[in-house]
Amino acid sequence: PNHLVAARKQTRYAIRVLALVLLSLSLLPFWYSSLDAPTGSVPQNANEILAKCRALSLAPGPPAEFHKRTVSDRFDPRLGGKPVLIRNATIWSGKKVISGDIHLDKGVIRAVGNVNALELDETEVVEANGAWVTPGIVDLHSHVGVEPMPNLAGAADGNSFHGPILPWLRSLDGLNTHDDVYRLAVSGGVTTSLILPGSANAIGGQAFVIKLRPTSERSPEAMLVEPPFGINGSDVDPTARPRWRHMNLRAALLIMPPARVYSQTRMDTVWQMRQAYETARKLKSAQDTYCKSALAGTFPASPFPEDLQWEALVDVLRGRVKVQTHCYEAVDIDAFVRLSNEFQFPVAAFHHAHEAYLVPEVLKRAYGHTPAIAMFATFSRYKREAYRHSEFAPRILADEGVDVVMKSDNPGIVSRFLLHEAQQAHYWGLPADVALKSVTSTPARAMGLDHRLGFIKQGYDADIVLWDTHPLQLGATPMQVWVDGIPQLTRLDHLPVHSSPPSAPRTPNFDREAKETLRYEGLPPLEPRSVWGRVVFTNVSSTWAGDEMKLNVAGGTVVVEDGRIVCSGLDCDRSVYKGTEVEVVDLEGGTLTPALVAAGTALGLQEIAMEPSTTDGSAPDPFGLGITNRVGEEGILAKAVDGLQFGTRDALLAYRSGVTTAITAPLAAGGISVSFSLGAEHKLQRGAVVQAEAALHVEIDHSSAVPSVSTQIAALRALLLGKGEGMSGEAFKRVAEGRSTLVVKTNSADTISSLLLLKREVEAETRTPIKLTLLGASEAHLLAPEIADAGVGVVVAPVRSAPYTWDQRRILPGPPLTEDNLITTLFKHNVTVGIAPQGVLGERVMSTWAARNARFDAAWISLASGGVISKSDAHAMASRNIEKLLGVESSPILRDIVATKGGDLLSFEGKVVAIISPRRGVVDVL
């Protein structure tokens, strides 16, 4: 019928109309986009592409209203974060010192100055009483979470060995949230760290900034600070300014990767980086060409050029990545500056940079701006690239207007003690304000995060440290640490009480030494000027160190003749000044103190730890379990005296810091140690060798070079019970007969327990007491009463405990986490304690650089003890106790004496100016 035909026509017409409407609706987005988009062939994702193209020109940075925020993006109400008012504080703001209050709320600093507490509801009030408050310490170079502590293979994610160029790797993907260092670092005031990957690579990968506090989510992502958009749930806003990214590179030849792993030279490394950046440049150029065409009106037929592997390097070339580069020597720095100019990208900081202070003009040629220098205070000469490092480098760079950052390189320097790097730099001449900036505002700026970190200002992150003294004073300890406004420490009832004033130390003048360092390109002569005649010390304020010295210095005069004190105080008449050969040394209120002794280092047996040709080499294992120790049928035992090297730089630097003798065992498993003078020129000189044979040293550990711990103890048992032969058998026989001291290097409380039982077993068999000393002994506090009852002494190494290995995991950290530390615990149980510095670089690889810091280590021991250990007791731990524990018989009248100007030896105020050596019959003027 006709009406049905008409109905069908109407239906078909309606369908066509509906189809046209639907088609029009589907094209609406493209019509709208055409109002803002060029004409031409328009792909379906045109909006996305155009937004991406526009975003390429955006520079990183915070939103304009960032400092008006009232809640931090990192605020976590599930962890507390109650509002806090810190009242009456002395505040280092990151730029200057002010006095007043600080209001923290929801992870943000809400106010600084005079805050009315009556207007604040439910606020915890912390009365500072004038105590120092600083921003949280910022660590620009750390491997916490990727290079684990304790060191376990299953958590070692610091390096990939799949090529020298790996910009696509990310430290975030290997970040271990259970690392022991987080809690320890926070207890030292460290709140933020940049976690670097890939020290084994020329381009090691992308680094990430984290806060070190626990999070309720317990994930790596929850620790991040301003990661690139899209990570940890942050929204991608194409119109917002991007966040800073971070990349770790290395321009150096190493005695470690990449030279060792990839068998390459500096030339190889630089060429590989140039190739990588050329690849990125080509990709960047293709993107720019594509976007120029798209934004001008025509979309290219091909898709937007992208490559996930190289996109991070493209961002480097766009100036959106903070480039952090390992550079050691002048040749490395020059090469990377050249690279930065060739490919036109700025460098945020050169790390390690041991020779940067020698080439400031090269630094200033870097593309865009002068990089900051992230460095150690005195950690040096562990490899050839660090040979010319100088303690004066931070002050020299600061004088040149270069930003100075002190870093940890955890676990190189344990990040908990990063502040001590700034303290040392200040001692050697870095101005106090620059030293404080070097661990707060300057690293924050090098991270691109100085809009929220490194300062105490309104709108900044509530990362705050309340100190028990001025932060540049030795032993400064946090009383509380707030991270994102959340308190991190359980306040102890008995924190250490310091006698030091609430101001920075009055440090010595080292202008002459700094100039000499530059004059000699980092290797100034270190040999002292020896005086064999009469030396008169004037303005001596005191002599001290228990019963070691009892001199009447009334009148302030001490006279020395041929290295021996002949009169002091009022006993000296004016005639002492007569004669043309008289040398007068004005101590300006300084002191005379018995010299210190180094132990547990490789002093005298090596110059550069990682250069085998500069060392004595590896000695046979005294147990005969590792390297062969047999010549025919004779058991061979090395004597350190036979391999002694005199005049090494670390030995002379220690000497100039008041450490005048060292007791050193053969490298690395042990043998017979030697006591020798660090100031002597050679072995045949008078007084050069104090005692040719000191003690028998062995090591019991989990080294891959030896069998099981139980096998090592079994071998020790057999040797002590007379089963040995040759030189080795005779040495152990002397120990069993009580004629020689046995020094066992070990850390585990379980191994120590076995040694105490073995001592009891052997003594029952021989009916003779054994002289046993433990070296290392990180877990000895767990057995302090038993060690004391056994009459065993302990040389603690390192002084500041850290869980480097599984055998050291049960450390007693000390304030502010625990009331006692390892040393105070042993001391309270009347154990004879000596101290040794940080000295291990790797598996049985010893270092020597830290021996010079024994004076500061001893002072720290006293300050950290809360009054338990006197300064005199601490001094003994670094001197005569070491000799006693390591088998050195030394007459008090022959011990060296250190003359310091302006302050005493165990302080940041005294400067070592002379060594009085009765044994060598000389006064060495420095």
PDB file of N, CA, C and O in Angstrom, residues 153-201:
ATOM      1  N   ALA A 153      73.571  -9.082  48.800  1.00  0.00           N
ATOM      2  CA  ALA A 153      73.483  -9.198  47.346  1.00  0.00           C
ATOM      3  C   ALA A 153      72.048  -9.060  46.848  1.00  0.00           C
ATOM      4  O   ALA A 153      71.801  -8.498  45.783  1.00  0.00           O
ATOM      5  N   GLY A 154      71.098  -9.551  47.630  1.00  0.00           N
ATOM      6  CA  GLY A 154      69.710  -9.533  47.191  1.00  0.00           C
ATOM      7  C   GLY A 154      69.083  -8.160  47.163  1.00  0.00           C
ATOM      8  O   GLY A 154      67.983  -7.993  46.631  1.00  0.00           O
ATOM      9  N   ALA A 155      69.765  -7.170  47.730  1.00  0.00           N
ATOM     10  CA  ALA A 155      69.230  -5.809  47.734  1.00  0.00           C
ATOM     11  C   ALA A 155      70.174  -4.828  47.054  1.00  0.00           C
ATOM     12  O   ALA A 155      69.975  -3.616  47.146  1.00  0.00           O
ATOM     13  N   ALA A 156      71.187  -5.318  46.361  1.00  0.00           N
ATOM     14  CA  ALA A 156      72.174  -4.449  45.724  1.00  0.00           C
ATOM     15  C   ALA A 156      71.674  -4.039  44.351  1.00  0.00           C
ATOM     16  O   ALA A 156      71.777  -4.795  43.383  1.00  0.00           O
ATOM     17  N   ASP A 157      71.125  -2.835  44.256  1.00  0.00           N
ATOM     18  CA  ASP A 157      70.541  -2.352  43.006  1.00  0.00           C
ATOM     19  C   ASP A 157      71.184  -1.048  42.543  1.00  0.00           C
ATOM     20  O   ASP A 157      70.590  -0.300  41.774  1.00  0.00           O
ATOM     21  N   GLY A 158      72.398  -0.772  42.989  1.00  0.00           N
ATOM     22  CA  GLY A 158      73.019   0.501  42.640  1.00  0.00           C
ATOM     23  C   GLY A 158      73.529   0.567  41.223  1.00  0.00           C
ATOM     24  O   GLY A 158      73.548   1.632  40.612  1.00  0.00           O
ATOM     25  N   ASN A 159      73.950  -0.562  40.673  1.00  0.00           N
ATOM     26  CA  ASN A 159      74.583  -0.551  39.360  1.00  0.00           C
ATOM     27  C   ASN A 159      74.006  -1.622  38.456  1.00  0.00           C
ATOM     28  O   ASN A 159      73.744  -2.743  38.885  1.00  0.00           O
ATOM     29  N   SER A 160      73.859  -1.264  37.198  1.00  0.00           N
ATOM     30  CA  SER A 160      73.586  -2.254  36.160  1.00  0.00           C
ATOM     31  C   SER A 160      74.873  -2.457  35.377  1.00  0.00           C
ATOM     32  O   SER A 160      75.623  -1.508  35.145  1.00  0.00           O
ATOM     33  N   PHE A 161      75.110  -3.688  34.946  1.00  0.00           N
ATOM     34  CA  PHE A 161      76.326  -3.991  34.198  1.00  0.00           C
ATOM     35  C   PHE A 161      75.988  -4.425  32.771  1.00  0.00           C
ATOM     36  O   PHE A 161      76.654  -5.269  32.186  1.00  0.00           O
ATOM     37  N   HIS A 162      74.953  -3.792  32.226  1.00  0.00           N
ATOM     38  CA  HIS A 162      74.500  -4.147  30.882  1.00  0.00           C
ATOM     39  C   HIS A 162      74.848  -3.081  29.864  1.00  0.00           C
ATOM     40  O   HIS A 162      74.211  -2.993  28.814  1.00  0.00           O
ATOM     41  N   GLY A 163      75.845  -2.286  30.160  1.00  0.00           N
ATOM     42  CA  GLY A 163      76.304  -1.294  29.197  1.00  0.00           C
ATOM     43  C   GLY A 163      76.684   0.001  29.871  1.00  0.00           C
ATOM     44  O   GLY A 163      76.163   0.330  30.943  1.00  0.00           O
ATOM     45  N   PRO A 164      77.583   0.758  29.259  1.00  0.00           N
ATOM     46  CA  PRO A 164      78.009   2.016  29.869  1.00  0.00           C
ATOM     47  C   PRO A 164      76.999   3.149  29.736  1.00  0.00           C
ATOM     48  O   PRO A 164      77.041   4.108  30.502  1.00  0.00           O
ATOM     49  N   ILE A 165      76.087   3.066  28.777  1.00  0.00           N
ATOM     50  CA  ILE A 165      75.113   4.141  28.531  1.00  0.00           C
ATOM     51  C   ILE A 165      73.721   3.611  28.832  1.00  0.00           C
ATOM     52  O   ILE A 165      73.159   2.812  28.081  1.00  0.00           O
ATOM     53  N   LEU A 166      73.162   4.040  29.967  1.00  0.00           N
ATOM     54  CA  LEU A 166      71.864   3.507  30.406  1.00  0.00           C
ATOM     55  C   LEU A 166      70.959   4.618  30.954  1.00  0.00           C
ATOM     56  O   LEU A 166      70.479   4.540  32.080  1.00  0.00           O
ATOM     57  N   PRO A 167      70.651   5.640  30.167  1.00  0.00           N
ATOM     58  CA  PRO A 167      69.833   6.745  30.694  1.00  0.00           C
ATOM     59  C   PRO A 167      68.393   6.361  30.970  1.00  0.00           C
ATOM     60  O   PRO A 167      67.655   7.117  31.611  1.00  0.00           O
ATOM     61  N   TRP A 168      67.988   5.198  30.492  1.00  0.00           N
ATOM     62  CA  TRP A 168      66.597   4.779  30.678  1.00  0.00           C
ATOM     63  C   TRP A 168      66.354   4.083  32.018  1.00  0.00           C
ATOM     64  O   TRP A 168      65.218   3.840  32.389  1.00  0.00           O
ATOM     65  N   LEU A 169      67.407   3.765  32.750  1.00  0.00           N
ATOM     66  CA  LEU A 169      67.225   3.131  34.056  1.00  0.00           C
ATOM     67  C   LEU A 169      66.843   4.173  35.111  1.00  0.00           C
ATOM     68  O   LEU A 169      67.178   5.350  34.986  1.00  0.00           O
ATOM     69  N   ARG A 170      66.155   3.709  36.182  1.00  0.00           N
ATOM     70  CA  ARG A 170      65.671   4.625  37.227  1.00  0.00           C
ATOM     71  C   ARG A 170      65.974   4.049  38.606  1.00  0.00           C
ATOM     72  O   ARG A 170      65.629   2.901  38.890  1.00  0.00           O
ATOM     73  N   SER A 171      66.589   4.847  39.452  1.00  0.00           N
ATOM     74  CA  SER A 171      66.881   4.371  40.808  1.00  0.00           C
ATOM     75  C   SER A 171      65.601   4.023  41.559  1.00  0.00           C
ATOM     76  O   SER A 171      65.604   3.141  42.418  1.00  0.00           O
ATOM     77  N   LEU A 172      64.513   4.661  41.223  1.00  0.00           N
ATOM     78  CA  LEU A 172      63.235   4.383  41.875  1.00  0.00           C
ATOM     79  C   LEU A 172      62.855   2.909  41.760  1.00  0.00           C
ATOM     80  O   LEU A 172      62.285   2.329  42.693  1.00  0.00           O
ATOM     81  N   ASP A 173      63.201   2.295  40.653  1.00  0.00           N
ATOM     82  CA  ASP A 173      62.785   0.914  40.405  1.00  0.00           C
ATOM     83  C   ASP A 173      63.565  -0.091  41.239  1.00  0.00           C
ATOM     84  O   ASP A 173      63.222  -1.285  41.241  1.00  0.00           O
ATOM     85  N   GLY A 174      64.606   0.348  41.936  1.00  0.00           N
ATOM     86  CA  GLY A 174      65.358  -0.558  42.801  1.00  0.00           C
ATOM     87  C   GLY A 174      65.412  -0.102  44.244  1.00  0.00           C
ATOM     88  O   GLY A 174      66.211  -0.623  45.026  1.00  0.00           O
ATOM     89  N   LEU A 175      64.582   0.851  44.616  1.00  0.00           N
ATOM     90  CA  LEU A 175      64.670   1.470  45.943  1.00  0.00           C
ATOM     91  C   LEU A 175      64.117   0.544  47.026  1.00  0.00           C
ATOM     92  O   LEU A 175      62.930   0.216  47.037  1.00  0.00           O
ATOM     93  N   ASN A 176      64.999   0.147  47.936  1.00  0.00           N
ATOM     94  CA  ASN A 176      64.626  -0.739  49.042  1.00  0.00           C
ATOM     95  C   ASN A 176      64.128   0.095  50.217  1.00  0.00           C
ATOM     96  O   ASN A 176      64.879   0.863  50.809  1.00  0.00           O
ATOM     97  N   THR A 177      62.868  -0.086  50.581  1.00  0.00           N
ATOM     98  CA  THR A 177      62.292   0.730  51.658  1.00  0.00           C
ATOM     99  C   THR A 177      62.665   0.221  53.043  1.00  0.00           C
ATOM    100  O   THR A 177      62.318   0.859  54.039  1.00  0.00           O
ATOM    101  N   HIS A 178      63.359  -0.920  53.122  1.00  0.00           N
ATOM    102  CA  HIS A 178      63.690  -1.501  54.423  1.00  0.00           C
ATOM    103  C   HIS A 178      65.143  -1.270  54.828  1.00  0.00           C
ATOM    104  O   HIS A 178      65.616  -1.878  55.787  1.00  0.00           O
ATOM    105  N   ASP A 179      65.842  -0.411  54.121  1.00  0.00           N
ATOM    106  CA  ASP A 179      67.247  -0.157  54.430  1.00  0.00           C
ATOM    107  C   ASP A 179      67.377   0.429  55.838  1.00  0.00           C
ATOM    108  O   ASP A 179      66.594   1.287  56.253  1.00  0.00           O
ATOM    109  N   ASP A 180      68.392  -0.049  56.567  1.00  0.00           N
ATOM    110  CA  ASP A 180      68.606   0.420  57.936  1.00  0.00           C
ATOM    111  C   ASP A 180      69.018   1.882  58.007  1.00  0.00           C
ATOM    112  O   ASP A 180      68.927   2.514  59.067  1.00  0.00           O
ATOM    113  N   VAL A 181      69.483   2.430  56.890  1.00  0.00           N
ATOM    114  CA  VAL A 181      70.055   3.779  56.927  1.00  0.00           C
ATOM    115  C   VAL A 181      68.997   4.863  57.095  1.00  0.00           C
ATOM    116  O   VAL A 181      69.281   5.927  57.640  1.00  0.00           O
ATOM    117  N   TYR A 182      67.777   4.631  56.643  1.00  0.00           N
ATOM    118  CA  TYR A 182      66.759   5.686  56.719  1.00  0.00           C
ATOM    119  C   TYR A 182      66.631   6.226  58.144  1.00  0.00           C
ATOM    120  O   TYR A 182      66.720   7.435  58.389  1.00  0.00           O
ATOM    121  N   ARG A 183      66.418   5.347  59.081  1.00  0.00           N
ATOM    122  CA  ARG A 183      66.235   5.757  60.474  1.00  0.00           C
ATOM    123  C   ARG A 183      67.500   6.408  61.017  1.00  0.00           C
ATOM    124  O   ARG A 183      67.439   7.421  61.717  1.00  0.00           O
ATOM    125  N   LEU A 184      68.654   5.843  60.674  1.00  0.00           N
ATOM    126  CA  LEU A 184      69.909   6.396  61.164  1.00  0.00           C
ATOM    127  C   LEU A 184      70.164   7.773  60.579  1.00  0.00           C
ATOM    128  O   LEU A 184      70.630   8.684  61.280  1.00  0.00           O
ATOM    129  N   ALA A 185      69.886   7.943  59.295  1.00  0.00           N
ATOM    130  CA  ALA A 185      70.122   9.238  58.654  1.00  0.00           C
ATOM    131  C   ALA A 185      69.257  10.326  59.275  1.00  0.00           C
ATOM    132  O   ALA A 185      69.727  11.441  59.546  1.00  0.00           O
ATOM    133  N   VAL A 186      68.003  10.008  59.505  1.00  0.00           N
ATOM    134  CA  VAL A 186      67.108  10.994  60.125  1.00  0.00           C
ATOM    135  C   VAL A 186      67.610  11.371  61.510  1.00  0.00           C
ATOM    136  O   VAL A 186      67.536  12.538  61.918  1.00  0.00           O
ATOM    137  N   SER A 187      68.183  10.412  62.237  1.00  0.00           N
ATOM    138  CA  SER A 187      68.696  10.716  63.574  1.00  0.00           C
ATOM    139  C   SER A 187      69.892  11.658  63.524  1.00  0.00           C
ATOM    140  O   SER A 187      70.269  12.244  64.541  1.00  0.00           O
ATOM    141  N   GLY A 188      70.495  11.813  62.341  1.00  0.00           N
ATOM    142  CA  GLY A 188      71.560  12.786  62.160  1.00  0.00           C
ATOM    143  C   GLY A 188      71.065  14.082  61.551  1.00  0.00           C
ATOM    144  O   GLY A 188      71.880  14.948  61.210  1.00  0.00           O
ATOM    145  N   GLY A 189      69.754  14.217  61.407  1.00  0.00           N
ATOM    146  CA  GLY A 189      69.184  15.450  60.887  1.00  0.00           C
ATOM    147  C   GLY A 189      68.961  15.464  59.391  1.00  0.00           C
ATOM    148  O   GLY A 189      68.508  16.474  58.846  1.00  0.00           O
ATOM    149  N   VAL A 190      69.271  14.357  58.692  1.00  0.00           N
ATOM    150  CA  VAL A 190      69.091  14.302  57.240  1.00  0.00           C
ATOM    151  C   VAL A 190      67.629  13.976  56.945  1.00  0.00           C
ATOM    152  O   VAL A 190      67.098  12.973  57.431  1.00  0.00           O
ATOM    153  N   THR A 191      66.990  14.814  56.154  1.00  0.00           N
ATOM    154  CA  THR A 191      65.570  14.628  55.860  1.00  0.00           C
ATOM    155  C   THR A 191      65.297  14.309  54.392  1.00  0.00           C
ATOM    156  O   THR A 191      64.277  13.707  54.071  1.00  0.00           O
ATOM    157  N   THR A 192      66.213  14.708  53.501  1.00  0.00           N
ATOM    158  CA  THR A 192      65.998  14.544  52.060  1.00  0.00           C
ATOM    159  C   THR A 192      67.283  14.071  51.408  1.00  0.00           C
ATOM    160  O   THR A 192      68.367  14.556  51.745  1.00  0.00           O
ATOM    161  N   SER A 193      67.172  13.139  50.451  1.00  0.00           N
ATOM    162  CA  SER A 193      68.345  12.660  49.728  1.00  0.00           C
ATOM    163  C   SER A 193      68.015  12.494  48.252  1.00  0.00           C
ATOM    164  O   SER A 193      66.894  12.112  47.895  1.00  0.00           O
ATOM    165  N   LEU A 194      69.016  12.761  47.413  1.00  0.00           N
ATOM    166  CA  LEU A 194      68.927  12.443  45.994  1.00  0.00           C
ATOM    167  C   LEU A 194      69.580  11.080  45.807  1.00  0.00           C
ATOM    168  O   LEU A 194      70.770  10.905  46.087  1.00  0.00           O
ATOM    169  N   ILE A 195      68.802  10.110  45.350  1.00  0.00           N
ATOM    170  CA  ILE A 195      69.278   8.737  45.237  1.00  0.00           C
ATOM    171  C   ILE A 195      69.782   8.494  43.810  1.00  0.00           C
ATOM    172  O   ILE A 195      69.005   8.449  42.856  1.00  0.00           O
ATOM    173  N   LEU A 196      71.099   8.335  43.713  1.00  0.00           N
ATOM    174  CA  LEU A 196      71.747   8.194  42.411  1.00  0.00           C
ATOM    175  C   LEU A 196      71.954   6.730  42.062  1.00  0.00           C
ATOM    176  O   LEU A 196      72.367   5.939  42.905  1.00  0.00           O
ATOM    177  N   PRO A 197      71.696   6.358  40.818  1.00  0.00           N
ATOM    178  CA  PRO A 197      72.034   5.002  40.358  1.00  0.00           C
ATOM    179  C   PRO A 197      73.342   5.028  39.585  1.00  0.00           C
ATOM    180  O   PRO A 197      73.883   6.093  39.281  1.00  0.00           O
ATOM    181  N   GLY A 198      73.879   3.858  39.284  1.00  0.00           N
ATOM    182  CA  GLY A 198      74.815   3.713  38.200  1.00  0.00           C
ATOM    183  C   GLY A 198      76.174   4.339  38.317  1.00  0.00           C
ATOM    184  O   GLY A 198      76.603   5.030  37.406  1.00  0.00           O
ATOM    185  N   SER A 199      76.903   4.113  39.417  1.00  0.00           N
ATOM    186  CA  SER A 199      78.291   4.581  39.477  1.00  0.00           C
ATOM    187  C   SER A 199      79.201   3.766  38.579  1.00  0.00           C
ATOM    188  O   SER A 199      80.358   4.124  38.379  1.00  0.00           O
ATOM    189  N   ALA A 200      78.704   2.656  38.053  1.00  0.00           N
ATOM    190  CA  ALA A 200      79.524   1.806  37.185  1.00  0.00           C
ATOM    191  C   ALA A 200      79.397   2.187  35.729  1.00  0.00           C
ATOM    192  O   ALA A 200      80.001   1.549  34.881  1.00  0.00           O
ATOM    193  N   ASN A 201      78.631   3.225  35.427  1.00  0.00           N
ATOM    194  CA  ASN A 201      78.304   3.524  34.041  1.00  0.00           C
ATOM    195  C   ASN A 201      78.652   4.958  33.689  1.00  0.00           C
ATOM    196  O   ASN A 201      78.687   5.840  34.543  1.00  0.00           O
TER     197      ASN A 201
END
